[in-house]
mmCIF file of C-alpha atoms in Angstrom:
data_model
loop_
_atom_site.group_PDB
_atom_site.id
_atom_site.type_symbol
_atom_site.label_atom_id
_atom_site.label_comp_id
_atom_site.label_asym_id
_atom_site.label_seq_id
_atom_site.Cartn_x
_atom_site.Cartn_y
_atom_site.Cartn_z
ATOM 1 C CA UNK A 1 97.198 88.525 111.450
ATOM 2 C CA UNK A 2 100.116 89.637 109.320
ATOM 3 C CA UNK A 3 100.068 90.014 105.511
ATOM 4 C CA UNK A 4 101.700 86.635 104.816
ATOM 5 C CA UNK A 5 99.105 84.815 106.917
ATOM 6 C CA UNK A 6 96.281 86.735 105.235
ATOM 7 C CA UNK A 7 97.658 85.721 101.818
ATOM 8 C CA UNK A 8 97.822 82.113 103.053
ATOM 9 C CA UNK A 9 94.108 82.277 103.851
ATOM 10 C CA UNK A 10 93.460 83.233 100.191
ATOM 11 C CA UNK A 11 95.699 80.376 99.031
ATOM 12 C CA UNK A 12 93.810 77.802 101.086
ATOM 13 C CA UNK A 13 90.240 79.028 100.561
ATOM 14 C CA UNK A 14 88.241 76.824 98.181
ATOM 15 C CA UNK A 15 86.755 79.958 96.650
ATOM 16 C CA UNK A 16 86.966 83.735 97.142
ATOM 17 C CA UNK A 17 84.014 86.050 97.290
ATOM 18 C CA UNK A 18 84.406 88.812 94.767
ATOM 19 C CA UNK A 19 82.387 91.903 95.725
ATOM 20 C CA UNK A 20 81.611 94.579 93.170
ATOM 21 C CA UNK A 21 79.201 97.406 92.496
ATOM 22 C CA UNK A 22 76.471 97.042 89.878
ATOM 23 C CA UNK A 23 75.985 99.892 87.368
ATOM 24 C CA UNK A 24 72.867 100.756 89.380
ATOM 25 C CA UNK A 25 75.018 101.327 92.473
ATOM 26 C CA UNK A 26 73.752 98.185 94.251
ATOM 27 C CA UNK A 27 76.251 95.664 95.613
ATOM 28 C CA UNK A 28 76.968 92.391 93.855
ATOM 29 C CA UNK A 29 79.081 89.538 95.271
ATOM 30 C CA UNK A 30 79.855 86.149 93.786
ATOM 31 C CA UNK A 31 82.125 83.243 94.757
ATOM 32 C CA UNK A 32 84.880 82.495 92.241
ATOM 33 C CA UNK A 33 87.808 80.129 91.968
ATOM 34 C CA UNK A 34 90.794 82.385 92.302
ATOM 35 C CA UNK A 35 94.549 81.919 92.352
ATOM 36 C CA UNK A 36 97.362 84.149 93.538
ATOM 37 C CA UNK A 37 100.497 84.706 91.414
ATOM 38 C CA UNK A 38 102.374 86.815 93.937
ATOM 39 C CA UNK A 39 101.669 89.064 96.947
ATOM 40 C CA UNK A 40 99.771 91.594 94.791
ATOM 41 C CA UNK A 41 98.224 89.668 91.878
ATOM 42 C CA UNK A 42 95.230 87.362 91.766
ATOM 43 C CA UNK A 43 93.476 85.780 88.735
ATOM 44 C CA UNK A 44 90.106 84.238 87.941
ATOM 45 C CA UNK A 45 88.433 83.247 84.686
ATOM 46 C CA UNK A 46 84.935 83.880 83.474
ATOM 47 C CA UNK A 47 82.820 84.550 80.412
ATOM 48 C CA UNK A 48 83.254 87.697 78.324
ATOM 49 C CA UNK A 49 79.677 88.773 79.087
ATOM 50 C CA UNK A 50 77.512 88.778 82.185
ATOM 51 C CA UNK A 51 76.870 90.575 85.396
ATOM 52 C CA UNK A 52 80.477 90.365 86.663
ATOM 53 C CA UNK A 53 81.754 91.997 83.496
ATOM 54 C CA UNK A 54 79.034 94.672 83.577
ATOM 55 C CA UNK A 55 80.021 95.513 87.149
ATOM 56 C CA UNK A 56 83.766 95.587 86.369
ATOM 57 C CA UNK A 57 83.243 97.878 83.354
ATOM 58 C CA UNK A 58 81.383 100.331 85.617
ATOM 59 C CA UNK A 59 83.737 100.143 88.611
ATOM 60 C CA UNK A 60 86.990 98.245 88.540
ATOM 61 C CA UNK A 61 87.695 98.448 92.283
ATOM 62 C CA UNK A 62 86.661 95.225 94.030
ATOM 63 C CA UNK A 63 86.817 93.640 97.413
ATOM 64 C CA UNK A 64 87.924 90.042 98.008
ATOM 65 C CA UNK A 65 87.066 87.977 101.035
ATOM 66 C CA UNK A 66 88.035 84.433 101.913
ATOM 67 C CA UNK A 67 87.590 81.954 104.755
ATOM 68 C CA UNK A 68 90.025 79.050 104.747
ATOM 69 C CA UNK A 69 89.098 77.445 108.037
ATOM 70 C CA UNK A 70 85.755 77.634 109.748
ATOM 71 C CA UNK A 71 84.124 75.405 112.301
ATOM 72 C CA UNK A 72 81.747 75.900 115.193
ATOM 73 C CA UNK A 73 83.021 75.073 118.644
ATOM 74 C CA UNK A 74 81.794 74.739 122.170
ATOM 75 C CA UNK A 75 84.296 76.106 124.693
ATOM 76 C CA UNK A 76 83.605 73.926 127.734
ATOM 77 C CA UNK A 77 85.692 75.971 130.173
ATOM 78 C CA UNK A 78 83.633 79.082 129.292
ATOM 79 C CA UNK A 79 80.398 77.187 128.495
ATOM 80 C CA UNK A 80 80.376 79.273 125.345
ATOM 81 C CA UNK A 81 79.300 78.570 121.752
ATOM 82 C CA UNK A 82 81.656 80.173 119.237
ATOM 83 C CA UNK A 83 83.147 79.902 115.774
ATOM 84 C CA UNK A 84 86.811 79.226 115.009
ATOM 85 C CA UNK A 85 87.947 80.717 111.700
ATOM 86 C CA UNK A 86 90.756 82.102 109.537
ATOM 87 C CA UNK A 87 89.563 84.901 107.251
ATOM 88 C CA UNK A 88 91.092 87.592 105.034
ATOM 89 C CA UNK A 89 89.971 90.563 102.968
ATOM 90 C CA UNK A 90 91.696 92.638 100.325
ATOM 91 C CA UNK A 91 90.920 95.613 98.098
ATOM 92 C CA UNK A 92 92.026 95.516 94.488
ATOM 93 C CA UNK A 93 91.578 96.770 90.933
ATOM 94 C CA UNK A 94 90.307 94.349 88.272
ATOM 95 C CA UNK A 95 91.630 94.367 84.723
ATOM 96 C CA UNK A 96 91.014 92.091 81.754
ATOM 97 C CA UNK A 97 94.131 90.186 80.695
ATOM 98 C CA UNK A 98 94.674 90.518 76.945
ATOM 99 C CA UNK A 99 98.221 89.176 76.572
ATOM 100 C CA UNK A 100 97.995 85.482 75.540
ATOM 101 C CA UNK A 101 101.100 84.527 77.517
ATOM 102 C CA UNK A 102 99.776 86.062 80.733
ATOM 103 C CA UNK A 103 96.362 84.474 80.143
ATOM 104 C CA UNK A 104 98.011 81.075 79.693
ATOM 105 C CA UNK A 105 100.100 81.599 82.860
ATOM 106 C CA UNK A 106 96.978 82.513 84.843
ATOM 107 C CA UNK A 107 95.050 79.500 83.531
ATOM 108 C CA UNK A 108 97.990 77.260 84.330
ATOM 109 C CA UNK A 109 98.096 78.551 87.891
ATOM 110 C CA UNK A 110 94.326 77.988 88.269
ATOM 111 C CA UNK A 111 94.573 74.468 86.890
ATOM 112 C CA UNK A 112 97.627 73.608 89.004
ATOM 113 C CA UNK A 113 95.762 74.791 92.095
ATOM 114 C CA UNK A 114 92.409 73.159 91.492
ATOM 115 C CA UNK A 115 93.164 70.188 89.174
ATOM 116 C CA UNK A 116 96.821 69.311 89.582
ATOM 117 C CA UNK A 117 96.329 65.627 88.615
ATOM 118 C CA UNK A 118 95.008 66.664 85.203
ATOM 119 C CA UNK A 119 97.850 68.912 84.068
ATOM 120 C CA UNK A 120 98.829 66.506 81.277
ATOM 121 C CA UNK A 121 95.693 67.764 79.453
ATOM 122 C CA UNK A 122 96.407 71.476 80.047
ATOM 123 C CA UNK A 123 98.225 72.347 76.759
ATOM 124 C CA UNK A 124 95.506 70.827 74.537
ATOM 125 C CA UNK A 125 92.716 72.469 76.577
ATOM 126 C CA UNK A 126 94.346 75.895 76.357
ATOM 127 C CA UNK A 127 94.940 75.508 72.612
ATOM 128 C CA UNK A 128 91.200 74.844 72.199
ATOM 129 C CA UNK A 129 89.817 77.479 74.543
ATOM 130 C CA UNK A 130 92.225 80.384 75.103
ATOM 131 C CA UNK A 131 90.492 82.742 72.690
ATOM 132 C CA UNK A 132 87.071 82.191 74.263
ATOM 133 C CA UNK A 133 88.235 82.327 77.871
ATOM 134 C CA UNK A 134 88.233 85.615 79.721
ATOM 135 C CA UNK A 135 90.859 86.090 82.457
ATOM 136 C CA UNK A 136 90.625 88.871 85.000
ATOM 137 C CA UNK A 137 93.658 90.089 86.924
ATOM 138 C CA UNK A 138 93.185 91.753 90.305
ATOM 139 C CA UNK A 139 96.048 93.864 91.575
ATOM 140 C CA UNK A 140 95.817 94.626 95.256
ATOM 141 C CA UNK A 141 95.668 98.327 96.153
ATOM 142 C CA UNK A 142 96.855 97.694 99.648
ATOM 143 C CA UNK A 143 98.112 94.713 101.670
ATOM 144 C CA UNK A 144 95.410 92.216 102.676
ATOM 145 C CA UNK A 145 94.310 91.914 106.285
ATOM 146 C CA UNK A 146 93.150 88.858 108.122
ATOM 147 C CA UNK A 147 91.713 87.648 111.394
ATOM 148 C CA UNK A 148 91.599 84.322 113.124
ATOM 149 C CA UNK A 149 90.001 82.826 116.149
ATOM 150 C CA UNK A 150 90.960 79.456 117.502
ATOM 151 C CA UNK A 151 93.528 77.053 116.145
#
């Protein structure tokens, strides 16, 4: 699967699994709502404290994985049980967004993706919550890769 198709998997996935390393060295992965600004930049929002932030302070390199299409199938001609899927992974570096304009842009992209019918409330919500909302930017370190099986 080429880079554009791998990025499309991220765009269609209902959530992306963010994998990190705990300060203890153990792995930690969590699903997050994520949005892509361009071919190299992703955003998600979270609290200013918690396990994700502890992990990112210790090690800012993360792995992203997404599945945008997944369904079991029985291939009658082969008499075979299988899984059809579209998946993608990427490696990136996470950074806290501090610029209010970039934070607002990222939150707008998130809201447009997940709650497009409610955008008439966006400006008021951002005015109330921008200061207490943490936004993390992930810049890809290399192009994403993807795989697919089936339609």
